[in-house]
Amino acid sequence: MDTKQLREGIVCRMAYVDSPSTNTLSTAHNMHFQLDGGVVLNPVAAIALWDRIVALPPGDQMRCHAPRYAVHLNFGESQFFTAAICWECNNISISSSGEYSWRQFDGV
């Protein structure tokens, strides 16, 4: 990832929506969210945060997974990265330009 190509890095609250629309994002199949406000990140900090998220151990989707916050990096129409964080189940769903995976962490 090149910081000079980052269009937007944001930490934001998420709102769950039932069906996809032009302004929703998905971090897992059939889970669509809208960004609900947020804080823009410095490009270097945004990429450093993303690197820490993907370095977490792999995990499985949890039943709870009701994320309240997300980190969204937008490099362009076809290159984006979103991590939806659920503090209830200590689980993160990750979408990297349409490829989905999960990470787990110890939130204690």
mmCIF file of N, CA, C and O in Angstrom:
data_model
loop_
_atom_site.group_PDB
_atom_site.id
_atom_site.type_symbol
_atom_site.label_atom_id
_atom_site.label_comp_id
_atom_site.label_asym_id
_atom_site.label_seq_id
_atom_site.Cartn_x
_atom_site.Cartn_y
_atom_site.Cartn_z
ATOM 1 N N MET A 1 0.839 -1.185 0.000
ATOM 2 C CA MET A 1 0.000 0.000 0.000
ATOM 3 C C MET A 1 0.878 1.240 0.000
ATOM 4 O O MET A 1 1.816 1.334 0.772
ATOM 5 N N ASP A 2 0.553 2.159 -0.854
ATOM 6 C CA ASP A 2 1.304 3.394 -0.968
ATOM 7 C C ASP A 2 0.491 4.532 -0.348
ATOM 8 O O ASP A 2 -0.644 4.788 -0.756
ATOM 9 N N THR A 3 1.078 5.204 0.643
ATOM 10 C CA THR A 3 0.361 6.291 1.317
ATOM 11 C C THR A 3 -0.029 7.408 0.352
ATOM 12 O O THR A 3 -1.029 8.075 0.556
ATOM 13 N N LYS A 4 0.736 7.590 -0.707
ATOM 14 C CA LYS A 4 0.435 8.659 -1.664
ATOM 15 C C LYS A 4 -0.806 8.359 -2.492
ATOM 16 O O LYS A 4 -1.417 9.265 -3.050
ATOM 17 N N GLN A 5 -1.177 7.086 -2.576
ATOM 18 C CA GLN A 5 -2.351 6.711 -3.364
ATOM 19 C C GLN A 5 -3.615 6.589 -2.516
ATOM 20 O O GLN A 5 -4.701 6.383 -3.057
ATOM 21 N N LEU A 6 -3.490 6.712 -1.199
ATOM 22 C CA LEU A 6 -4.648 6.604 -0.325
ATOM 23 C C LEU A 6 -5.555 7.816 -0.507
ATOM 24 O O LEU A 6 -5.147 8.951 -0.299
ATOM 25 N N ARG A 7 -6.780 7.568 -0.910
ATOM 26 C CA ARG A 7 -7.733 8.664 -1.092
ATOM 27 C C ARG A 7 -8.367 9.058 0.236
ATOM 28 O O ARG A 7 -8.631 10.226 0.483
ATOM 29 N N GLU A 8 -8.665 8.044 1.067
ATOM 30 C CA GLU A 8 -9.292 8.327 2.352
ATOM 31 C C GLU A 8 -9.051 7.160 3.301
ATOM 32 O O GLU A 8 -9.201 6.005 2.946
ATOM 33 N N GLY A 9 -8.650 7.492 4.516
ATOM 34 C CA GLY A 9 -8.561 6.520 5.595
ATOM 35 C C GLY A 9 -9.407 7.048 6.725
ATOM 36 O O GLY A 9 -9.244 8.192 7.152
ATOM 37 N N ILE A 10 -10.354 6.234 7.208
ATOM 38 C CA ILE A 10 -11.294 6.730 8.196
ATOM 39 C C ILE A 10 -11.583 5.656 9.247
ATOM 40 O O ILE A 10 -11.650 4.473 8.941
ATOM 41 N N VAL A 11 -11.698 6.087 10.497
ATOM 42 C CA VAL A 11 -12.221 5.258 11.573
ATOM 43 C C VAL A 11 -13.620 5.781 11.821
ATOM 44 O O VAL A 11 -13.817 6.980 12.018
ATOM 45 N N CYS A 12 -14.610 4.890 11.790
ATOM 46 C CA CYS A 12 -15.981 5.381 11.809
ATOM 47 C C CYS A 12 -16.910 4.465 12.591
ATOM 48 O O CYS A 12 -16.603 3.309 12.840
ATOM 49 N N ARG A 13 -18.049 5.026 12.966
ATOM 50 C CA ARG A 13 -19.141 4.233 13.507
ATOM 51 C C ARG A 13 -19.868 3.609 12.325
ATOM 52 O O ARG A 13 -19.882 4.157 11.232
ATOM 53 N N MET A 14 -20.497 2.454 12.563
ATOM 54 C CA MET A 14 -21.198 1.764 11.501
ATOM 55 C C MET A 14 -22.667 1.626 11.845
ATOM 56 O O MET A 14 -23.033 1.460 12.997
ATOM 57 N N ALA A 15 -23.492 1.684 10.829
ATOM 58 C CA ALA A 15 -24.920 1.431 10.970
ATOM 59 C C ALA A 15 -25.271 0.248 10.083
ATOM 60 O O ALA A 15 -24.916 0.225 8.904
ATOM 61 N N TYR A 16 -25.946 -0.743 10.649
ATOM 62 C CA TYR A 16 -26.327 -1.941 9.899
ATOM 63 C C TYR A 16 -27.532 -1.645 9.008
ATOM 64 O O TYR A 16 -28.458 -0.959 9.431
ATOM 65 N N VAL A 17 -27.493 -2.141 7.798
ATOM 66 C CA VAL A 17 -28.640 -2.026 6.897
ATOM 67 C C VAL A 17 -28.959 -3.423 6.351
ATOM 68 O O VAL A 17 -28.088 -4.283 6.267
ATOM 69 N N ASP A 18 -30.204 -3.654 6.006
ATOM 70 C CA ASP A 18 -30.628 -4.991 5.597
ATOM 71 C C ASP A 18 -30.215 -5.382 4.184
ATOM 72 O O ASP A 18 -29.932 -6.536 3.911
ATOM 73 N N SER A 19 -30.214 -4.427 3.279
ATOM 74 C CA SER A 19 -29.933 -4.772 1.893
ATOM 75 C C SER A 19 -28.920 -3.796 1.305
ATOM 76 O O SER A 19 -28.821 -2.653 1.733
ATOM 77 N N PRO A 20 -28.158 -4.253 0.314
ATOM 78 C CA PRO A 20 -27.127 -3.379 -0.259
ATOM 79 C C PRO A 20 -27.718 -2.235 -1.062
ATOM 80 O O PRO A 20 -28.806 -2.339 -1.613
ATOM 81 N N SER A 21 -26.996 -1.153 -1.083
ATOM 82 C CA SER A 21 -27.346 -0.021 -1.943
ATOM 83 C C SER A 21 -26.036 0.576 -2.436
ATOM 84 O O SER A 21 -24.967 0.067 -2.134
ATOM 85 N N THR A 22 -26.135 1.644 -3.178
ATOM 86 C CA THR A 22 -24.923 2.231 -3.754
ATOM 87 C C THR A 22 -23.994 2.821 -2.709
ATOM 88 O O THR A 22 -22.820 3.003 -2.970
ATOM 89 N N ASN A 23 -24.500 3.111 -1.515
ATOM 90 C CA ASN A 23 -23.638 3.732 -0.499
ATOM 91 C C ASN A 23 -23.407 2.821 0.711
ATOM 92 O O ASN A 23 -23.144 3.286 1.794
ATOM 93 N N THR A 24 -23.514 1.499 0.514
ATOM 94 C CA THR A 24 -23.212 0.582 1.608
ATOM 95 C C THR A 24 -21.928 -0.167 1.314
ATOM 96 O O THR A 24 -21.464 -0.227 0.176
ATOM 97 N N LEU A 25 -21.352 -0.743 2.357
ATOM 98 C CA LEU A 25 -20.172 -1.572 2.203
ATOM 99 C C LEU A 25 -20.450 -2.908 2.869
ATOM 100 O O LEU A 25 -21.339 -3.038 3.698
ATOM 101 N N SER A 26 -19.707 -3.907 2.478
ATOM 102 C CA SER A 26 -19.885 -5.234 3.042
ATOM 103 C C SER A 26 -18.540 -5.755 3.503
ATOM 104 O O SER A 26 -17.556 -5.674 2.779
ATOM 105 N N THR A 27 -18.513 -6.301 4.728
ATOM 106 C CA THR A 27 -17.281 -6.921 5.211
ATOM 107 C C THR A 27 -17.447 -8.426 5.347
ATOM 108 O O THR A 27 -16.558 -9.106 5.817
ATOM 109 N N ALA A 28 -18.584 -8.945 4.966
ATOM 110 C CA ALA A 28 -18.848 -10.383 4.900
ATOM 111 C C ALA A 28 -20.039 -10.562 3.979
ATOM 112 O O ALA A 28 -20.824 -9.639 3.764
ATOM 113 N N HIS A 29 -20.187 -11.744 3.421
ATOM 114 C CA HIS A 29 -21.303 -11.994 2.525
ATOM 115 C C HIS A 29 -22.616 -11.726 3.257
ATOM 116 O O HIS A 29 -22.813 -12.141 4.384
ATOM 117 N N ASN A 30 -23.522 -10.998 2.616
ATOM 118 C CA ASN A 30 -24.864 -10.706 3.141
ATOM 119 C C ASN A 30 -24.867 -9.844 4.395
ATOM 120 O O ASN A 30 -25.832 -9.859 5.149
ATOM 121 N N MET A 31 -23.818 -9.111 4.675
ATOM 122 C CA MET A 31 -23.790 -8.159 5.789
ATOM 123 C C MET A 31 -23.436 -6.801 5.214
ATOM 124 O O MET A 31 -22.326 -6.601 4.746
ATOM 125 N N HIS A 32 -24.369 -5.887 5.217
ATOM 126 C CA HIS A 32 -24.155 -4.579 4.602
ATOM 127 C C HIS A 32 -24.259 -3.475 5.644
ATOM 128 O O HIS A 32 -25.143 -3.487 6.491
ATOM 129 N N PHE A 33 -23.349 -2.527 5.554
ATOM 130 C CA PHE A 33 -23.255 -1.454 6.526
ATOM 131 C C PHE A 33 -23.118 -0.120 5.823
ATOM 132 O O PHE A 33 -22.679 -0.045 4.683
ATOM 133 N N GLN A 34 -23.447 0.929 6.547
ATOM 134 C CA GLN A 34 -23.184 2.292 6.105
ATOM 135 C C GLN A 34 -22.266 2.942 7.129
ATOM 136 O O GLN A 34 -22.375 2.669 8.325
ATOM 137 N N LEU A 35 -21.382 3.786 6.656
ATOM 138 C CA LEU A 35 -20.533 4.551 7.557
ATOM 139 C C LEU A 35 -21.372 5.650 8.181
ATOM 140 O O LEU A 35 -22.134 6.319 7.504
ATOM 141 N N ASP A 36 -21.231 5.827 9.484
ATOM 142 C CA ASP A 36 -22.057 6.785 10.217
ATOM 143 C C ASP A 36 -21.134 7.748 10.962
ATOM 144 O O ASP A 36 -20.903 7.608 12.149
ATOM 145 N N GLY A 37 -20.583 8.702 10.244
ATOM 146 C CA GLY A 37 -19.641 9.645 10.841
ATOM 147 C C GLY A 37 -18.286 8.999 11.012
ATOM 148 O O GLY A 37 -18.127 7.798 10.867
ATOM 149 N N GLY A 38 -17.279 9.772 11.318
ATOM 150 C CA GLY A 38 -15.964 9.195 11.520
ATOM 151 C C GLY A 38 -14.871 10.224 11.602
ATOM 152 O O GLY A 38 -15.103 11.426 11.514
ATOM 153 N N VAL A 39 -13.667 9.711 11.768
ATOM 154 C CA VAL A 39 -12.471 10.541 11.891
ATOM 155 C C VAL A 39 -11.512 10.151 10.774
ATOM 156 O O VAL A 39 -11.189 8.971 10.605
ATOM 157 N N VAL A 40 -11.061 11.129 10.012
ATOM 158 C CA VAL A 40 -10.118 10.883 8.930
ATOM 159 C C VAL A 40 -8.731 10.665 9.527
ATOM 160 O O VAL A 40 -8.308 11.381 10.434
ATOM 161 N N LEU A 41 -8.043 9.649 9.005
ATOM 162 C CA LEU A 41 -6.716 9.299 9.498
ATOM 163 C C LEU A 41 -5.619 9.849 8.592
ATOM 164 O O LEU A 41 -5.779 9.894 7.369
ATOM 165 N N ASN A 42 -4.502 10.208 9.188
ATOM 166 C CA ASN A 42 -3.296 10.510 8.443
ATOM 167 C C ASN A 42 -2.929 9.259 7.640
ATOM 168 O O ASN A 42 -3.016 8.155 8.160
ATOM 169 N N PRO A 43 -2.528 9.375 6.367
ATOM 170 C CA PRO A 43 -2.249 8.185 5.556
ATOM 171 C C PRO A 43 -1.242 7.210 6.179
ATOM 172 O O PRO A 43 -1.444 6.003 6.123
ATOM 173 N N VAL A 44 -0.191 7.702 6.775
ATOM 174 C CA VAL A 44 0.801 6.815 7.396
ATOM 175 C C VAL A 44 0.173 6.063 8.569
ATOM 176 O O VAL A 44 0.348 4.848 8.717
ATOM 177 N N ALA A 45 -0.606 6.771 9.388
ATOM 178 C CA ALA A 45 -1.271 6.134 10.528
ATOM 179 C C ALA A 45 -2.323 5.142 10.055
ATOM 180 O O ALA A 45 -2.483 4.070 10.654
ATOM 181 N N ALA A 46 -3.038 5.464 8.996
ATOM 182 C CA ALA A 46 -4.080 4.574 8.477
ATOM 183 C C ALA A 46 -3.482 3.244 8.026
ATOM 184 O O ALA A 46 -3.996 2.177 8.365
ATOM 185 N N ILE A 47 -2.413 3.291 7.290
ATOM 186 C CA ILE A 47 -1.792 2.063 6.800
ATOM 187 C C ILE A 47 -1.131 1.287 7.939
ATOM 188 O O ILE A 47 -1.191 0.060 7.987
ATOM 189 N N ALA A 48 -0.534 1.980 8.900
ATOM 190 C CA ALA A 48 0.046 1.306 10.064
ATOM 191 C C ALA A 48 -1.036 0.587 10.867
ATOM 192 O O ALA A 48 -0.835 -0.547 11.330
ATOM 193 N N LEU A 49 -2.198 1.221 11.041
ATOM 194 C CA LEU A 49 -3.309 0.591 11.745
ATOM 195 C C LEU A 49 -3.790 -0.636 10.984
ATOM 196 O O LEU A 49 -4.026 -1.691 11.574
ATOM 197 N N TRP A 50 -3.930 -0.537 9.671
ATOM 198 C CA TRP A 50 -4.357 -1.675 8.872
ATOM 199 C C TRP A 50 -3.370 -2.834 9.009
ATOM 200 O O TRP A 50 -3.769 -3.992 9.166
ATOM 201 N N ASP A 51 -2.086 -2.544 8.958
ATOM 202 C CA ASP A 51 -1.075 -3.592 9.093
ATOM 203 C C ASP A 51 -1.207 -4.322 10.430
ATOM 204 O O ASP A 51 -1.028 -5.545 10.506
ATOM 205 N N ARG A 52 -1.538 -3.592 11.487
ATOM 206 C CA ARG A 52 -1.736 -4.232 12.797
ATOM 207 C C ARG A 52 -2.976 -5.109 12.811
ATOM 208 O O ARG A 52 -2.992 -6.173 13.427
ATOM 209 N N ILE A 53 -4.028 -4.673 12.148
ATOM 210 C CA ILE A 53 -5.263 -5.466 12.103
ATOM 211 C C ILE A 53 -5.026 -6.789 11.384
ATOM 212 O O ILE A 53 -5.390 -7.853 11.877
ATOM 213 N N VAL A 54 -4.402 -6.741 10.208
ATOM 214 C CA VAL A 54 -4.214 -7.978 9.448
ATOM 215 C C VAL A 54 -3.147 -8.887 10.063
ATOM 216 O O VAL A 54 -3.078 -10.062 9.727
ATOM 217 N N ALA A 55 -2.352 -8.365 10.988
ATOM 218 C CA ALA A 55 -1.362 -9.198 11.677
ATOM 219 C C ALA A 55 -1.984 -10.001 12.821
ATOM 220 O O ALA A 55 -1.338 -10.894 13.367
ATOM 221 N N LEU A 56 -3.238 -9.695 13.191
ATOM 222 C CA LEU A 56 -3.920 -10.462 14.234
ATOM 223 C C LEU A 56 -4.124 -11.897 13.754
ATOM 224 O O LEU A 56 -4.174 -12.159 12.555
ATOM 225 N N PRO A 57 -4.274 -12.853 14.705
ATOM 226 C CA PRO A 57 -4.452 -14.249 14.284
ATOM 227 C C PRO A 57 -5.764 -14.455 13.539
ATOM 228 O O PRO A 57 -6.760 -13.791 13.838
ATOM 229 N N PRO A 58 -5.759 -15.371 12.571
ATOM 230 C CA PRO A 58 -6.999 -15.683 11.856
ATOM 231 C C PRO A 58 -8.052 -16.226 12.817
ATOM 232 O O PRO A 58 -7.722 -16.761 13.873
ATOM 233 N N GLY A 59 -9.292 -16.088 12.451
ATOM 234 C CA GLY A 59 -10.383 -16.599 13.269
ATOM 235 C C GLY A 59 -11.557 -16.992 12.402
ATOM 236 O O GLY A 59 -11.491 -16.934 11.174
ATOM 237 N N ASP A 60 -12.627 -17.409 13.041
ATOM 238 C CA ASP A 60 -13.865 -17.763 12.356
ATOM 239 C C ASP A 60 -14.906 -16.698 12.641
ATOM 240 O O ASP A 60 -14.815 -15.969 13.625
ATOM 241 N N GLN A 61 -15.931 -16.654 11.790
ATOM 242 C CA GLN A 61 -17.029 -15.729 12.034
ATOM 243 C C GLN A 61 -17.744 -16.125 13.313
ATOM 244 O O GLN A 61 -18.013 -17.289 13.550
ATOM 245 N N MET A 62 -18.009 -15.145 14.153
ATOM 246 C CA MET A 62 -18.731 -15.401 15.397
ATOM 247 C C MET A 62 -20.207 -15.123 15.171
ATOM 248 O O MET A 62 -20.588 -14.331 14.324
ATOM 249 N N ARG A 63 -21.043 -15.763 15.963
ATOM 250 C CA ARG A 63 -22.488 -15.573 15.818
ATOM 251 C C ARG A 63 -22.901 -14.155 16.153
ATOM 252 O O ARG A 63 -23.781 -13.601 15.534
ATOM 253 N N CYS A 64 -22.293 -13.571 17.150
ATOM 254 C CA CYS A 64 -22.641 -12.209 17.561
ATOM 255 C C CYS A 64 -22.363 -11.236 16.429
ATOM 256 O O CYS A 64 -23.241 -10.593 15.907
ATOM 257 N N HIS A 65 -21.149 -11.129 16.079
ATOM 258 C CA HIS A 65 -20.579 -10.139 15.169
ATOM 259 C C HIS A 65 -21.528 -8.990 14.815
ATOM 260 O O HIS A 65 -22.141 -8.958 13.750
ATOM 261 N N ALA A 66 -21.643 -8.085 15.761
ATOM 262 C CA ALA A 66 -22.435 -6.863 15.580
ATOM 263 C C ALA A 66 -21.479 -5.682 15.692
ATOM 264 O O ALA A 66 -21.384 -5.040 16.734
ATOM 265 N N PRO A 67 -20.724 -5.424 14.632
ATOM 266 C CA PRO A 67 -19.691 -4.384 14.712
ATOM 267 C C PRO A 67 -20.272 -2.989 14.894
ATOM 268 O O PRO A 67 -21.302 -2.657 14.320
ATOM 269 N N ARG A 68 -19.612 -2.217 15.719
ATOM 270 C CA ARG A 68 -20.013 -0.830 15.945
ATOM 271 C C ARG A 68 -19.048 0.142 15.276
ATOM 272 O O ARG A 68 -19.392 1.271 15.012
ATOM 273 N N TYR A 69 -17.835 -0.325 15.018
ATOM 274 C CA TYR A 69 -16.803 0.543 14.451
ATOM 275 C C TYR A 69 -16.107 -0.150 13.293
ATOM 276 O O TYR A 69 -16.076 -1.368 13.208
ATOM 277 N N ALA A 70 -15.538 0.663 12.409
ATOM 278 C CA ALA A 70 -14.808 0.128 11.266
ATOM 279 C C ALA A 70 -13.624 1.020 10.936
ATOM 280 O O ALA A 70 -13.603 2.201 11.274
ATOM 281 N N VAL A 71 -12.662 0.417 10.296
ATOM 282 C CA VAL A 71 -11.557 1.143 9.679
ATOM 283 C C VAL A 71 -11.734 0.925 8.185
ATOM 284 O O VAL A 71 -11.852 -0.214 7.726
ATOM 285 N N HIS A 72 -11.805 2.015 7.429
ATOM 286 C CA HIS A 72 -12.027 1.914 5.985
ATOM 287 C C HIS A 72 -10.936 2.692 5.258
ATOM 288 O O HIS A 72 -10.746 3.881 5.516
ATOM 289 N N LEU A 73 -10.211 2.014 4.385
ATOM 290 C CA LEU A 73 -9.188 2.651 3.559
ATOM 291 C C LEU A 73 -9.647 2.561 2.113
ATOM 292 O O LEU A 73 -9.987 1.481 1.625
ATOM 293 N N ASN A 74 -9.653 3.691 1.427
ATOM 294 C CA ASN A 74 -10.116 3.745 0.050
ATOM 295 C C ASN A 74 -8.967 4.226 -0.839
ATOM 296 O O ASN A 74 -8.517 5.354 -0.722
ATOM 297 N N PHE A 75 -8.536 3.338 -1.728
ATOM 298 C CA PHE A 75 -7.480 3.687 -2.666
ATOM 299 C C PHE A 75 -8.032 3.965 -4.055
ATOM 300 O O PHE A 75 -7.308 4.331 -4.952
ATOM 301 N N GLY A 76 -9.308 3.746 -4.241
ATOM 302 C CA GLY A 76 -9.924 3.943 -5.546
ATOM 303 C C GLY A 76 -11.117 3.017 -5.693
ATOM 304 O O GLY A 76 -11.449 2.246 -4.796
ATOM 305 N N GLU A 77 -11.740 3.078 -6.836
ATOM 306 C CA GLU A 77 -12.970 2.327 -7.067
ATOM 307 C C GLU A 77 -12.797 0.825 -6.902
ATOM 308 O O GLU A 77 -13.649 0.137 -6.374
ATOM 309 N N SER A 78 -11.676 0.284 -7.309
ATOM 310 C CA SER A 78 -11.487 -1.167 -7.247
ATOM 311 C C SER A 78 -10.526 -1.612 -6.150
ATOM 312 O O SER A 78 -10.264 -2.800 -6.021
ATOM 313 N N GLN A 79 -9.997 -0.699 -5.363
ATOM 314 C CA GLN A 79 -9.071 -1.081 -4.298
ATOM 315 C C GLN A 79 -9.477 -0.399 -2.998
ATOM 316 O O GLN A 79 -9.265 0.789 -2.802
ATOM 317 N N PHE A 80 -10.065 -1.197 -2.109
ATOM 318 C CA PHE A 80 -10.500 -0.687 -0.817
ATOM 319 C C PHE A 80 -10.300 -1.772 0.233
ATOM 320 O O PHE A 80 -10.222 -2.955 -0.087
ATOM 321 N N PHE A 81 -10.196 -1.346 1.473
ATOM 322 C CA PHE A 81 -9.967 -2.253 2.591
ATOM 323 C C PHE A 81 -10.854 -1.808 3.750
ATOM 324 O O PHE A 81 -10.830 -0.635 4.122
ATOM 325 N N THR A 82 -11.629 -2.728 4.306
ATOM 326 C CA THR A 82 -12.513 -2.404 5.419
ATOM 327 C C THR A 82 -12.398 -3.482 6.483
ATOM 328 O O THR A 82 -12.445 -4.674 6.169
ATOM 329 N N ALA A 83 -12.259 -3.060 7.730
ATOM 330 C CA ALA A 83 -12.263 -3.969 8.874
ATOM 331 C C ALA A 83 -13.390 -3.539 9.804
ATOM 332 O O ALA A 83 -13.403 -2.403 10.274
ATOM 333 N N ALA A 84 -14.361 -4.429 10.034
ATOM 334 C CA ALA A 84 -15.495 -4.152 10.919
ATOM 335 C C ALA A 84 -15.229 -4.848 12.250
ATOM 336 O O ALA A 84 -15.066 -6.069 12.302
ATOM 337 N N ILE A 85 -15.185 -4.064 13.323
ATOM 338 C CA ILE A 85 -14.720 -4.554 14.627
ATOM 339 C C ILE A 85 -15.896 -4.742 15.577
ATOM 340 O O ILE A 85 -16.664 -3.816 15.818
ATOM 341 N N CYS A 86 -16.019 -5.961 16.127
ATOM 342 C CA CYS A 86 -17.043 -6.260 17.133
ATOM 343 C C CYS A 86 -16.353 -6.493 18.470
ATOM 344 O O CYS A 86 -15.608 -7.459 18.638
ATOM 345 N N TRP A 87 -16.595 -5.597 19.423
ATOM 346 C CA TRP A 87 -15.975 -5.708 20.744
ATOM 347 C C TRP A 87 -16.695 -6.722 21.630
ATOM 348 O O TRP A 87 -16.170 -7.123 22.658
ATOM 349 N N GLU A 88 -17.906 -7.153 21.230
ATOM 350 C CA GLU A 88 -18.636 -8.152 22.012
ATOM 351 C C GLU A 88 -18.027 -9.540 21.847
ATOM 352 O O GLU A 88 -17.903 -10.288 22.802
ATOM 353 N N CYS A 89 -17.686 -9.895 20.611
ATOM 354 C CA CYS A 89 -17.147 -11.237 20.356
ATOM 355 C C CYS A 89 -15.654 -11.219 20.029
ATOM 356 O O CYS A 89 -15.085 -12.245 19.684
ATOM 357 N N ASN A 90 -15.010 -10.051 20.158
ATOM 358 C CA ASN A 90 -13.571 -9.921 19.871
ATOM 359 C C ASN A 90 -13.228 -10.481 18.490
ATOM 360 O O ASN A 90 -12.332 -11.292 18.324
ATOM 361 N N ASN A 91 -13.964 -10.021 17.498
ATOM 362 C CA ASN A 91 -13.867 -10.546 16.152
ATOM 363 C C ASN A 91 -13.851 -9.376 15.163
ATOM 364 O O ASN A 91 -14.534 -8.385 15.371
ATOM 365 N N ILE A 92 -13.066 -9.514 14.094
ATOM 366 C CA ILE A 92 -12.991 -8.489 13.058
ATOM 367 C C ILE A 92 -13.243 -9.149 11.710
ATOM 368 O O ILE A 92 -12.578 -10.125 11.364
ATOM 369 N N SER A 93 -14.205 -8.646 10.964
ATOM 370 C CA SER A 93 -14.388 -9.113 9.587
ATOM 371 C C SER A 93 -13.641 -8.152 8.676
ATOM 372 O O SER A 93 -13.696 -6.939 8.851
ATOM 373 N N ILE A 94 -12.942 -8.722 7.714
ATOM 374 C CA ILE A 94 -12.080 -7.930 6.839
ATOM 375 C C ILE A 94 -12.488 -8.141 5.385
ATOM 376 O O ILE A 94 -12.672 -9.274 4.946
ATOM 377 N N SER A 95 -12.624 -7.050 4.672
ATOM 378 C CA SER A 95 -12.857 -7.094 3.235
ATOM 379 C C SER A 95 -11.704 -6.356 2.570
ATOM 380 O O SER A 95 -11.470 -5.184 2.845
ATOM 381 N N SER A 96 -10.977 -7.078 1.721
ATOM 382 C CA SER A 96 -9.887 -6.469 0.957
ATOM 383 C C SER A 96 -10.265 -6.535 -0.514
ATOM 384 O O SER A 96 -10.084 -7.573 -1.152
ATOM 385 N N SER A 97 -10.858 -5.460 -1.002
ATOM 386 C CA SER A 97 -11.289 -5.368 -2.395
ATOM 387 C C SER A 97 -12.167 -6.560 -2.784
ATOM 388 O O SER A 97 -12.018 -7.128 -3.861
ATOM 389 N N GLY A 98 -13.074 -6.952 -1.869
ATOM 390 C CA GLY A 98 -14.015 -8.023 -2.164
ATOM 391 C C GLY A 98 -13.618 -9.398 -1.672
ATOM 392 O O GLY A 98 -14.400 -10.326 -1.724
ATOM 393 N N GLU A 99 -12.399 -9.565 -1.177
ATOM 394 C CA GLU A 99 -11.955 -10.828 -0.584
ATOM 395 C C GLU A 99 -12.211 -10.742 0.915
ATOM 396 O O GLU A 99 -11.812 -9.772 1.563
ATOM 397 N N TYR A 100 -12.861 -11.771 1.492
ATOM 398 C CA TYR A 100 -13.287 -11.709 2.884
ATOM 399 C C TYR A 100 -12.461 -12.641 3.763
ATOM 400 O O TYR A 100 -12.102 -13.748 3.354
ATOM 401 N N SER A 101 -12.181 -12.194 4.990
ATOM 402 C CA SER A 101 -11.514 -13.030 5.978
ATOM 403 C C SER A 101 -11.889 -12.531 7.378
ATOM 404 O O SER A 101 -12.569 -11.524 7.529
ATOM 405 N N TRP A 102 -11.440 -13.265 8.390
ATOM 406 C CA TRP A 102 -11.762 -12.936 9.787
ATOM 407 C C TRP A 102 -10.507 -12.919 10.616
ATOM 408 O O TRP A 102 -9.547 -13.665 10.350
ATOM 409 N N ARG A 103 -10.493 -12.076 11.634
ATOM 410 C CA ARG A 103 -9.411 -12.040 12.616
ATOM 411 C C ARG A 103 -10.042 -12.036 13.997
ATOM 412 O O ARG A 103 -11.190 -11.630 14.186
ATOM 413 N N GLN A 104 -9.275 -12.497 14.981
ATOM 414 C CA GLN A 104 -9.750 -12.485 16.353
ATOM 415 C C GLN A 104 -8.722 -11.759 17.232
ATOM 416 O O GLN A 104 -7.561 -11.672 16.880
ATOM 417 N N PHE A 105 -9.187 -11.232 18.361
ATOM 418 C CA PHE A 105 -8.289 -10.542 19.270
ATOM 419 C C PHE A 105 -8.801 -10.706 20.691
ATOM 420 O O PHE A 105 -9.947 -11.085 20.912
ATOM 421 N N ASP A 106 -7.931 -10.444 21.641
ATOM 422 C CA ASP A 106 -8.296 -10.523 23.047
ATOM 423 C C ASP A 106 -8.580 -9.102 23.514
ATOM 424 O O ASP A 106 -7.666 -8.318 23.719
ATOM 425 N N GLY A 107 -9.850 -8.777 23.677
ATOM 426 C CA GLY A 107 -10.240 -7.418 24.035
ATOM 427 C C GLY A 107 -10.191 -7.128 25.520
ATOM 428 O O GLY A 107 -10.572 -6.055 25.950
ATOM 429 N N VAL A 108 -9.714 -8.089 26.306
ATOM 430 C CA VAL A 108 -9.660 -7.897 27.760
ATOM 431 C C VAL A 108 -8.481 -7.044 28.150
ATOM 432 O O VAL A 108 -7.460 -7.053 27.611
#
